[in-house]
mmCIF file of C-alpha atoms in Angstrom:
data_model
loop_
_atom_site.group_PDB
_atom_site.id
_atom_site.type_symbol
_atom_site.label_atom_id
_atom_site.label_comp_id
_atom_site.label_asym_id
_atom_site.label_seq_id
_atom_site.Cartn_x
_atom_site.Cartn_y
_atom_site.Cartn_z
ATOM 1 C CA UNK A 1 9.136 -30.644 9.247
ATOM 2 C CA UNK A 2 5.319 -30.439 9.126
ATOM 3 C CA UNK A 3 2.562 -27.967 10.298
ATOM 4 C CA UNK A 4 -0.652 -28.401 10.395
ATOM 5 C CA UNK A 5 -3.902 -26.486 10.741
ATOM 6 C CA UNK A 6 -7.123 -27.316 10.051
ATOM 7 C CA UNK A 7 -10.473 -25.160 8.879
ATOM 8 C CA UNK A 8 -14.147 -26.005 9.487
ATOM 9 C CA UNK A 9 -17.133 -24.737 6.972
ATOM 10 C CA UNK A 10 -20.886 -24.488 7.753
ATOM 11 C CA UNK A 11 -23.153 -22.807 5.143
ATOM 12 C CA UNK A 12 -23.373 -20.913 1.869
ATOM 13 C CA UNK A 13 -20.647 -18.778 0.751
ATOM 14 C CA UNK A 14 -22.328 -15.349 2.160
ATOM 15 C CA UNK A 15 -24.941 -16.870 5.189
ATOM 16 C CA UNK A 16 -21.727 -19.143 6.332
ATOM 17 C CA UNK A 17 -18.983 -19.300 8.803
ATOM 18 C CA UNK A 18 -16.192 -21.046 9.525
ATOM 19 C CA UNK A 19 -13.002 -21.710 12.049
ATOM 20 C CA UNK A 20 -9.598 -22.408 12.272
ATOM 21 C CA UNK A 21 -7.689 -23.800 14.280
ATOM 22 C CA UNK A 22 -3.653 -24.428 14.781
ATOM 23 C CA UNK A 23 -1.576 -27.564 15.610
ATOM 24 C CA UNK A 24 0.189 -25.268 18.104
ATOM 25 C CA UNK A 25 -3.044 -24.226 19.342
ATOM 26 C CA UNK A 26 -2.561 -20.288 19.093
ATOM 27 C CA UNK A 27 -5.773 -20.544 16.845
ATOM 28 C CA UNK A 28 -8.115 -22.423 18.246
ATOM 29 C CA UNK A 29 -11.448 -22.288 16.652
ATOM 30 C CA UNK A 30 -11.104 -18.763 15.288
ATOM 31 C CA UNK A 31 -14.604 -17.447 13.443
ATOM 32 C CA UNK A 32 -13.835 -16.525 10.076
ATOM 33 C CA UNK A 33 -16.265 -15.679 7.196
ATOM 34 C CA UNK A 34 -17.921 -13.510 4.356
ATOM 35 C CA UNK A 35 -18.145 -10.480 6.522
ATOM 36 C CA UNK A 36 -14.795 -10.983 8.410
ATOM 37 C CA UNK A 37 -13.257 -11.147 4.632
ATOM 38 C CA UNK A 38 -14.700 -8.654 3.010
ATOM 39 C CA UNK A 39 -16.935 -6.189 5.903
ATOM 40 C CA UNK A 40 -14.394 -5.455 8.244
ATOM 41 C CA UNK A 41 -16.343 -7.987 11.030
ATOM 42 C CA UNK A 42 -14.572 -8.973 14.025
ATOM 43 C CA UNK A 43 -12.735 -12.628 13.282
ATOM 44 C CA UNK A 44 -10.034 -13.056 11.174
ATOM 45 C CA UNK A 45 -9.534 -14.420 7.559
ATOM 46 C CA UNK A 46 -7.055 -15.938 4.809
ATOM 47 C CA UNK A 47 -5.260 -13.070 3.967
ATOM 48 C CA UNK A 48 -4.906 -11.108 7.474
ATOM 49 C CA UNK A 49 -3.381 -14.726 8.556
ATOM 50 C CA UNK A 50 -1.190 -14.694 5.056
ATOM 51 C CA UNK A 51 -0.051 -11.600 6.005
ATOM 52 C CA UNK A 52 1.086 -12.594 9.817
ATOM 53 C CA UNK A 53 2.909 -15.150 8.664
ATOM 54 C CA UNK A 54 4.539 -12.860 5.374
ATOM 55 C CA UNK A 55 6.015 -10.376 8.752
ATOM 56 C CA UNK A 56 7.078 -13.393 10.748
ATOM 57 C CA UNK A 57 8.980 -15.207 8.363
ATOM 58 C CA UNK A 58 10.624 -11.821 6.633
ATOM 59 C CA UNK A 59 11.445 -10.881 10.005
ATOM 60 C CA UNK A 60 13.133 -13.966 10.777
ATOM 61 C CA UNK A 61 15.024 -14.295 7.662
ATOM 62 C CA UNK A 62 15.903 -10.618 7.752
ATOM 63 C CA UNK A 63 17.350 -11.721 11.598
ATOM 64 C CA UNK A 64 19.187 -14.497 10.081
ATOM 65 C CA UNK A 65 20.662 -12.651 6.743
ATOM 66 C CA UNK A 66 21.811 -9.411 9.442
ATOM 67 C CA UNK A 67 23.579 -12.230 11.161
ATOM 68 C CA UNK A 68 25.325 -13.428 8.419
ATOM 69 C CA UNK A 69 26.642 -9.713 7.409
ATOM 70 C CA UNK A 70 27.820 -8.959 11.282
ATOM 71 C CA UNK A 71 25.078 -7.148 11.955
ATOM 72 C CA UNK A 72 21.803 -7.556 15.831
ATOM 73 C CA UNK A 73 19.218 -5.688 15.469
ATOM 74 C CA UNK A 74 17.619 -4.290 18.589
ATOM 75 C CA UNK A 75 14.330 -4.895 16.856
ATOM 76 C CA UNK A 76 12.698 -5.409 13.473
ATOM 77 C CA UNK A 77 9.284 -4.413 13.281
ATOM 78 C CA UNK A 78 7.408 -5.774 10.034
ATOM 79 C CA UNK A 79 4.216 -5.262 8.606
ATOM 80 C CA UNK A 80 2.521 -7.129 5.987
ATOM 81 C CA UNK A 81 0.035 -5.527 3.662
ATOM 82 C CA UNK A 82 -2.223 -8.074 1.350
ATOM 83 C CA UNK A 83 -4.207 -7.395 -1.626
ATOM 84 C CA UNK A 84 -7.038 -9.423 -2.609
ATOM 85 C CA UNK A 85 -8.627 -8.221 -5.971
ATOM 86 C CA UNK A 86 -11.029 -9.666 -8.479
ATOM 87 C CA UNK A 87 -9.487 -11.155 -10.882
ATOM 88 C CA UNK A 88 -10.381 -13.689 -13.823
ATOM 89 C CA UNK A 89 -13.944 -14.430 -12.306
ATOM 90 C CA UNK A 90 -12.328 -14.925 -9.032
ATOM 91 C CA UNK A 91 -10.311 -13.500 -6.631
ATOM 92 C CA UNK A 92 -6.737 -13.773 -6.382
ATOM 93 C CA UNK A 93 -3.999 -12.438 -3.390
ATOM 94 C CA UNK A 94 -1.765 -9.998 -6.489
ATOM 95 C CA UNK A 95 0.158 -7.972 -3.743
ATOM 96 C CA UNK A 96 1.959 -7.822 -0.335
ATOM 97 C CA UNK A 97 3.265 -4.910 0.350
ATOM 98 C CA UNK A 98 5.782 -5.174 3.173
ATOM 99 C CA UNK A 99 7.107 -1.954 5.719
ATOM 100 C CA UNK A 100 10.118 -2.906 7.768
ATOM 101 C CA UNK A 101 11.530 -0.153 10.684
ATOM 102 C CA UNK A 102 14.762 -1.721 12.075
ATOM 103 C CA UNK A 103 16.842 -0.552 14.568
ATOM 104 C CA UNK A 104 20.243 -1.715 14.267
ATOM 105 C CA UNK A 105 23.083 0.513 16.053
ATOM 106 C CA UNK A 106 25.807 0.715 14.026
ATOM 107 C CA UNK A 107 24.726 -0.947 10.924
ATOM 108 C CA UNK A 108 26.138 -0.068 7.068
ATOM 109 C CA UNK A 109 23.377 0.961 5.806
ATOM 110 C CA UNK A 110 24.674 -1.287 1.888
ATOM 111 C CA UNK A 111 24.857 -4.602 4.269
ATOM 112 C CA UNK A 112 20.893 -3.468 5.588
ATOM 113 C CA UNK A 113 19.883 -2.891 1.993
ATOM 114 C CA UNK A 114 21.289 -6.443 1.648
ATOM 115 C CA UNK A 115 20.281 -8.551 4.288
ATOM 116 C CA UNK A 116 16.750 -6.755 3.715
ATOM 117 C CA UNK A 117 16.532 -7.648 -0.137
ATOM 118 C CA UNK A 118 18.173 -11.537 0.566
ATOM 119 C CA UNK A 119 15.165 -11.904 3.375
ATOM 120 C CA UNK A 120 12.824 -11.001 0.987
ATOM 121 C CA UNK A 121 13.280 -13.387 -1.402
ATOM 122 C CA UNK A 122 14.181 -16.146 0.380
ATOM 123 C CA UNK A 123 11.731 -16.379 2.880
ATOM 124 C CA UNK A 124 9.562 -19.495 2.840
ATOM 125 C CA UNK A 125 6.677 -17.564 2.457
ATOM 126 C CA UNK A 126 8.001 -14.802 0.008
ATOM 127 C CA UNK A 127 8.584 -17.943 -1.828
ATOM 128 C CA UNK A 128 5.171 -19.886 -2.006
ATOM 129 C CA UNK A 129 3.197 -16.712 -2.724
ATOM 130 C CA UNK A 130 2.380 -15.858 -6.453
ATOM 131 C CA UNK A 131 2.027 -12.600 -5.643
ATOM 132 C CA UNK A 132 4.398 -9.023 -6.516
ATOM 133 C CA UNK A 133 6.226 -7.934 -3.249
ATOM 134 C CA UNK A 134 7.475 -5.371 -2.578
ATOM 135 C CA UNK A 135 9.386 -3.585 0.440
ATOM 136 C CA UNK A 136 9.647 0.151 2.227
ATOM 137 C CA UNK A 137 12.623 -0.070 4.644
ATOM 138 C CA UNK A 138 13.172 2.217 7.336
ATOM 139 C CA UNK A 139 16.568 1.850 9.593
ATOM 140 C CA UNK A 140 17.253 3.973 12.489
ATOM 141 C CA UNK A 141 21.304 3.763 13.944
#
């Protein structure tokens, strides 16, 4: 299976902007640049999307992993934080920082700790990133 998404560049690094765009068409065309990276501009950028799809794909795998162990949430709510720093003349994503609050009625709270740990690693995305991750977990009964 292949996805596909495309970007489109016009100018310098700093005077420039950009979209992208989604085979699915949920981004179609979205500005991104210089000041939507790094001045808090409205538009999105790299790591914001990097971090949308981090959440969706724990989430999922944490869904599929609670499944395994007996276990439905009533919701999983995941959020992704990503660190860009300067780094080796460069800049390089070093960190996502991910904060889960599940609801699961009736769940063993070892099984959680778990599912939530086998999600993290195994996601495709946990995966592809050379990044540390790490994980705050919050479950509610």
């Amino acid at each position: 299976m292949k996805k596909t998404a495309s970007a489109h560049w016009q100018g310098g690094i700093k005077d420039g902007k950009g979209t992208i765009s989604t085979q699915s068409g949920v981004l179609s065309q979205s500005p991104y640049g210089f000041n939507t990276r790094f001045e808090d501009k409205p538009g999105t950028n790299p790591e914001e999307l990097i971090g949308a799809a981090h959440a969706g794909c724990f989430s999922m795998a944490l869904s599929k992993e609670l499944g395994d162990a007996g276990m439905t949430a009533e919701s999983i709510d995941t959020q992704a934080e990503v660190t860009l720093d300067k780094a080796d003349g460069g800049f390089a994503i070093t960190a996502v920082h991910l904060k889960l609050s599940a609801k699961i009625p009736g769940a063993d709270r070892e099984a959680f700790e778990k599912a939530v740990e086998s999600a993290k690693t195994g996601c495709p995305v946990s995966k592809v990133l050379n990044a540390e991750i790490t994980l705050e977990a919050t479950l509610e009964n």
